CSV table of N, CA and C in Angstrom, one decimal:
chain,number,residue,atom,x,y,z
A,1,MET,N,-48.4,143.1,-77.6
A,1,MET,CA,-48.8,142.9,-76.2
A,1,MET,C,-50.2,142.4,-76.3
A,2,SER,N,-50.5,141.4,-75.4
A,2,SER,CA,-51.8,140.8,-75.4
A,2,SER,C,-52.8,141.7,-74.6
A,3,SER,N,-54.0,141.4,-74.8
A,3,SER,CA,-55.1,142.2,-74.0
A,3,SER,C,-54.9,142.0,-72.6
A,4,GLU,N,-54.5,140.7,-72.1
A,4,GLU,CA,-54.4,140.5,-70.7
A,4,GLU,C,-53.2,141.3,-70.1
A,5,GLN,N,-52.1,141.3,-70.9
A,5,GLN,CA,-50.9,142.1,-70.4
A,5,GLN,C,-51.3,143.6,-70.3
A,6,ALA,N,-52.0,144.1,-71.3
A,6,ALA,CA,-52.5,145.5,-71.3
A,6,ALA,C,-53.3,145.8,-70.1
A,7,GLN,N,-54.2,144.9,-69.8
A,7,GLN,CA,-55.1,145.1,-68.6
A,7,GLN,C,-54.3,145.1,-67.4
A,8,HIS,N,-53.3,144.2,-67.2
A,8,HIS,CA,-52.4,144.1,-66.1
A,8,HIS,C,-51.6,145.4,-65.9
A,9,GLU,N,-51.1,145.9,-67.0
A,9,GLU,CA,-50.3,147.1,-66.9
A,9,GLU,C,-51.2,148.3,-66.5
A,10,SER,N,-52.4,148.3,-67.1
A,10,SER,CA,-53.4,149.3,-66.7
A,10,SER,C,-53.7,149.3,-65.2
A,11,LEU,N,-53.9,148.1,-64.6
A,11,LEU,CA,-54.2,147.9,-63.2
A,11,LEU,C,-53.0,148.4,-62.4
A,12,ILE,N,-51.8,148.1,-62.8
A,12,ILE,CA,-50.6,148.6,-62.1
A,12,ILE,C,-50.5,150.1,-62.1
A,13,ARG,N,-50.7,150.7,-63.2
A,13,ARG,CA,-50.7,152.2,-63.3
A,13,ARG,C,-51.8,152.8,-62.4
A,14,GLN,N,-53.0,152.2,-62.4
A,14,GLN,CA,-54.1,152.7,-61.6
A,14,GLN,C,-53.7,152.6,-60.1
A,15,ARG,N,-53.2,151.4,-59.7
A,15,ARG,CA,-52.8,151.2,-58.3
A,15,ARG,C,-51.7,152.2,-57.9
A,16,MET,N,-50.7,152.4,-58.8
A,16,MET,CA,-49.6,153.4,-58.4
A,16,MET,C,-50.2,154.8,-58.3
A,17,ALA,N,-51.1,155.2,-59.2
A,17,ALA,CA,-51.7,156.5,-59.1
A,17,ALA,C,-52.5,156.6,-57.8
A,18,GLU,N,-53.2,155.6,-57.5
A,18,GLU,CA,-53.9,155.6,-56.2
A,18,GLU,C,-53.0,155.8,-55.0
A,19,GLU,N,-51.9,155.1,-55.0
A,19,GLU,CA,-50.9,155.2,-54.0
A,19,GLU,C,-50.3,156.5,-53.8
A,20,GLU,N,-50.1,157.2,-54.9
A,20,GLU,CA,-49.6,158.6,-54.9
A,20,GLU,C,-50.5,159.6,-54.2
A,21,THR,N,-51.8,159.2,-54.2
A,21,THR,CA,-52.7,160.2,-53.5
A,21,THR,C,-52.7,160.0,-52.0
A,22,ILE,N,-52.1,159.0,-51.5
A,22,ILE,CA,-52.1,158.7,-50.1
A,22,ILE,C,-50.8,159.3,-49.5
A,23,ARG,N,-50.9,160.4,-48.8
A,23,ARG,CA,-49.8,161.1,-48.3
A,23,ARG,C,-49.7,161.2,-46.8
A,24,GLU,N,-50.9,161.3,-46.2
A,24,GLU,CA,-50.9,161.4,-44.7
A,24,GLU,C,-52.2,160.8,-44.2
A,25,ARG,N,-52.2,160.6,-42.9
A,25,ARG,CA,-53.3,160.1,-42.2
A,25,ARG,C,-53.3,160.5,-40.7
A,26,ILE,N,-54.4,160.5,-40.1
A,26,ILE,CA,-54.6,160.8,-38.7
A,26,ILE,C,-55.1,159.6,-38.0
A,27,ASP,N,-54.4,159.2,-36.8
A,27,ASP,CA,-54.7,158.0,-36.1
A,27,ASP,C,-55.8,158.3,-35.1
A,28,GLU,N,-56.3,157.3,-34.4
A,28,GLU,CA,-57.4,157.4,-33.5
A,28,GLU,C,-57.1,158.4,-32.3
A,29,ASN,N,-55.8,158.7,-32.1
A,29,ASN,CA,-55.5,159.6,-31.0
A,29,ASN,C,-55.2,161.1,-31.6
A,30,GLY,N,-55.5,161.3,-32.8
A,30,GLY,CA,-55.4,162.6,-33.4
A,30,GLY,C,-53.9,163.0,-33.9
A,31,ASN,N,-53.0,162.0,-33.8
A,31,ASN,CA,-51.7,162.1,-34.3
A,31,ASN,C,-51.7,162.1,-35.8
A,32,ARG,N,-50.9,163.0,-36.4
A,32,ARG,CA,-50.8,163.1,-37.9
A,32,ARG,C,-49.6,162.3,-38.3
A,33,TRP,N,-49.7,161.5,-39.3
A,33,TRP,CA,-48.6,160.6,-39.8
A,33,TRP,C,-48.4,161.0,-41.3
A,34,THR,N,-47.2,161.0,-41.7
A,34,THR,CA,-46.8,161.3,-43.1
A,34,THR,C,-46.2,160.0,-43.8
A,35,LYS,N,-46.7,159.7,-44.9
A,35,LYS,CA,-46.1,158.5,-45.6
A,35,LYS,C,-44.7,158.9,-46.2
A,36,VAL,N,-43.7,158.2,-45.9
A,36,VAL,CA,-42.4,158.5,-46.4
A,36,VAL,C,-41.8,157.4,-47.3
A,37,TYR,N,-42.5,156.3,-47.4
A,37,TYR,CA,-41.9,155.2,-48.2
A,37,TYR,C,-43.1,154.3,-48.6
A,38,PHE,N,-43.0,153.6,-49.8
A,38,PHE,CA,-44.0,152.6,-50.3
A,38,PHE,C,-43.2,151.6,-51.1
A,39,GLY,N,-43.2,150.4,-50.7
A,39,GLY,CA,-42.5,149.3,-51.5
A,39,GLY,C,-42.3,148.1,-50.6
A,40,GLY,N,-41.2,147.4,-50.9
A,40,GLY,CA,-40.9,146.2,-50.2
A,40,GLY,C,-39.5,145.8,-50.4
A,41,GLY,N,-39.2,144.7,-49.9
A,41,GLY,CA,-37.8,144.0,-50.0
A,41,GLY,C,-36.7,144.7,-49.3
A,42,ALA,N,-35.5,144.6,-49.8
A,42,ALA,CA,-34.4,145.2,-49.1
A,42,ALA,C,-34.4,146.7,-49.0
A,43,HIS,N,-35.0,147.4,-50.0
A,43,HIS,CA,-35.1,148.8,-49.9
A,43,HIS,C,-36.0,149.2,-48.7
A,44,LEU,N,-37.1,148.5,-48.6
A,44,LEU,CA,-38.0,148.8,-47.4
A,44,LEU,C,-37.3,148.6,-46.1
A,45,ARG,N,-36.6,147.4,-45.9
A,45,ARG,CA,-35.8,147.2,-44.7
A,45,ARG,C,-34.8,148.2,-44.4
A,46,ASN,N,-34.1,148.7,-45.5
A,46,ASN,CA,-33.1,149.7,-45.3
A,46,ASN,C,-33.7,151.0,-44.9
A,47,TRP,N,-34.8,151.5,-45.5
A,47,TRP,CA,-35.4,152.8,-45.1
A,47,TRP,C,-36.0,152.7,-43.8
A,48,LEU,N,-36.6,151.6,-43.4
A,48,LEU,CA,-37.2,151.3,-42.1
A,48,LEU,C,-36.2,151.5,-41.0
A,49,SER,N,-35.1,150.8,-41.2
A,49,SER,CA,-34.0,150.9,-40.2
A,49,SER,C,-33.5,152.3,-40.0
A,50,GLN,N,-33.3,153.0,-41.1
A,50,GLN,CA,-32.8,154.4,-41.1
A,50,GLN,C,-33.8,155.3,-40.3
A,51,PHE,N,-35.1,155.2,-40.7
A,51,PHE,CA,-36.1,156.0,-40.0
A,51,PHE,C,-36.2,155.7,-38.5
A,52,VAL,N,-36.1,154.4,-38.2
A,52,VAL,CA,-36.2,154.1,-36.7
A,52,VAL,C,-35.0,154.7,-36.1
A,53,GLU,N,-33.8,154.6,-36.6
A,53,GLU,CA,-32.6,155.1,-36.0
A,53,GLU,C,-32.7,156.6,-35.8
A,54,LEU,N,-33.2,157.3,-36.9
A,54,LEU,CA,-33.2,158.8,-36.8
A,54,LEU,C,-34.4,159.3,-35.9
A,55,LYS,N,-35.6,158.7,-36.0
A,55,LYS,CA,-36.8,159.2,-35.4
A,55,LYS,C,-37.3,158.5,-34.2
A,56,GLY,N,-36.7,157.3,-33.9
A,56,GLY,CA,-37.2,156.6,-32.8
A,56,GLY,C,-38.3,155.6,-33.2
A,57,GLU,N,-38.3,154.4,-32.6
A,57,GLU,CA,-39.3,153.4,-33.0
A,57,GLU,C,-40.7,153.9,-32.8
A,58,GLU,N,-41.0,154.7,-31.7
A,58,GLU,CA,-42.3,155.2,-31.4
A,58,GLU,C,-42.9,156.2,-32.4
A,59,ASN,N,-42.0,156.7,-33.3
A,59,ASN,CA,-42.4,157.7,-34.3
A,59,ASN,C,-42.5,157.1,-35.7
A,60,VAL,N,-42.4,155.8,-35.8
A,60,VAL,CA,-42.3,155.1,-37.1
A,60,VAL,C,-43.4,154.0,-37.1
A,61,GLN,N,-44.2,153.9,-38.1
A,61,GLN,CA,-45.1,152.8,-38.2
A,61,GLN,C,-45.0,152.1,-39.6
A,62,LEU,N,-45.2,150.9,-39.6
A,62,LEU,CA,-45.1,150.1,-40.9
A,62,LEU,C,-46.6,149.5,-41.1
A,63,GLU,N,-47.1,149.8,-42.3
A,63,GLU,CA,-48.4,149.3,-42.6
A,63,GLU,C,-48.3,148.4,-43.9
A,64,GLU,N,-48.6,147.1,-43.7
A,64,GLU,CA,-48.7,146.2,-44.8
A,64,GLU,C,-49.9,146.5,-45.7
A,65,ILE,N,-49.7,146.5,-47.1
A,65,ILE,CA,-50.8,146.8,-47.9
A,65,ILE,C,-51.0,145.6,-48.9
A,66,ASP,N,-52.1,145.6,-49.6
A,66,ASP,CA,-52.4,144.6,-50.6
A,66,ASP,C,-51.5,144.6,-51.8
A,67,SER,N,-50.9,143.5,-52.1
A,67,SER,CA,-50.0,143.6,-53.2
A,67,SER,C,-50.6,143.0,-54.5
A,68,ARG,N,-51.9,142.7,-54.5
A,68,ARG,CA,-52.6,142.2,-55.6
A,68,ARG,C,-52.3,143.1,-56.8
A,69,GLY,N,-51.9,142.4,-57.9
A,69,GLY,CA,-51.7,143.1,-59.2
A,69,GLY,C,-50.3,143.4,-59.4
A,70,PHE,N,-49.5,143.4,-58.4
A,70,PHE,CA,-48.0,143.6,-58.5
A,70,PHE,C,-47.4,142.2,-58.6
A,71,GLN,N,-47.2,141.8,-59.9
A,71,GLN,CA,-46.8,140.4,-60.1
A,71,GLN,C,-45.5,140.0,-59.4
A,72,CYS,N,-44.5,140.9,-59.4
A,72,CYS,CA,-43.3,140.5,-58.7
A,72,CYS,C,-43.5,140.2,-57.3
A,73,PHE,N,-44.3,141.0,-56.6
A,73,PHE,CA,-44.6,140.8,-55.2
A,73,PHE,C,-45.5,139.5,-55.0
A,74,GLU,N,-46.4,139.3,-55.8
A,74,GLU,CA,-47.3,138.1,-55.8
A,74,GLU,C,-46.5,136.9,-55.9
A,75,GLU,N,-45.6,136.8,-56.9
A,75,GLU,CA,-44.8,135.6,-57.2
A,75,GLU,C,-43.8,135.3,-56.1
A,76,SER,N,-43.1,136.3,-55.5
A,76,SER,CA,-42.1,136.1,-54.5
A,76,SER,C,-42.7,136.0,-53.1
A,77,GLY,N,-43.9,136.4,-52.9
A,77,GLY,CA,-44.5,136.3,-51.6
A,77,GLY,C,-44.1,137.5,-50.7
A,78,GLU,N,-43.3,138.5,-51.3
A,78,GLU,CA,-42.8,139.6,-50.6
A,78,GLU,C,-44.0,140.5,-50.3
A,79,LYS,N,-43.9,141.2,-49.1
A,79,LYS,CA,-45.0,142.1,-48.7
A,79,LYS,C,-44.7,143.5,-49.2
A,80,MET,N,-45.8,144.2,-49.5
A,80,MET,CA,-45.7,145.6,-49.8
A,80,MET,C,-46.1,146.4,-48.6
A,81,CYS,N,-45.4,147.5,-48.3
A,81,CYS,CA,-45.7,148.2,-47.1
A,81,CYS,C,-45.5,149.8,-47.3
A,82,ARG,N,-46.1,150.4,-46.4
A,82,ARG,CA,-45.9,151.9,-46.3
A,82,ARG,C,-45.2,152.1,-45.0
A,83,ILE,N,-44.2,153.1,-45.0
A,83,ILE,CA,-43.6,153.5,-43.8
A,83,ILE,C,-44.2,154.9,-43.5
A,84,TRP,N,-44.7,155.1,-42.3
A,84,TRP,CA,-45.2,156.4,-41.8
A,84,TRP,C,-44.4,157.0,-40.7
A,85,LEU,N,-44.2,158.3,-40.8
A,85,LEU,CA,-43.5,159.0,-39.7
A,85,LEU,C,-44.5,160.0,-39.0
A,86,LYS,N,-44.5,159.9,-37.7
A,86,LYS,CA,-45.3,160.7,-36.8
A,86,LYS,C,-44.9,162.1,-36.8
A,87,GLU,N,-45.9,163.0,-37.0
A,87,GLU,CA,-45.5,164.5,-36.9
A,87,GLU,C,-46.0,165.0,-35.6
A,88,GLN,N,-45.2,166.1,-35.1
A,88,GLN,CA,-45.5,166.8,-33.9
A,88,GLN,C,-45.7,168.3,-34.3
A,89,ASP,N,-46.9,168.8,-33.9
A,89,ASP,CA,-47.2,170.2,-34.2
A,89,ASP,C,-46.9,170.6,-35.6
A,90,GLY,N,-47.4,169.7,-36.5
A,90,GLY,CA,-47.2,170.0,-38.0
A,90,GLY,C,-45.8,169.8,-38.5
A,91,VAL,N,-44.9,169.3,-37.7
A,91,VAL,CA,-43.5,169.1,-38.2
A,91,VAL,C,-43.2,167.7,-37.8
A,92,GLU,N,-42.5,167.0,-38.8
A,92,GLU,CA,-42.1,165.6,-38.5
A,92,GLU,C,-41.2,165.7,-37.3
A,93,GLU,N,-41.4,164.7,-36.4
A,93,GLU,CA,-40.5,164.6,-35.2
A,93,GLU,C,-39.2,164.1,-35.5
């Protein structure tokens, strides 16, 4: 493995570890949101449609994130995203 490949793999591991620390957020209205998916492609579209069907469009948000360092996403032009579900009174709606 070349030094460049090792650096790239290290970057990916670091980005994935950072992503694992992101679990919830609070929006400007004080609503709590829980991250339920991270990724892209057909899996993202499948999960997104299921969450919208089960929870309602108003309770689901899609956030595009920076795909730098993820070679397969960079090469394909595919977007990486997080799916967030809105919580109500500490319980997901």
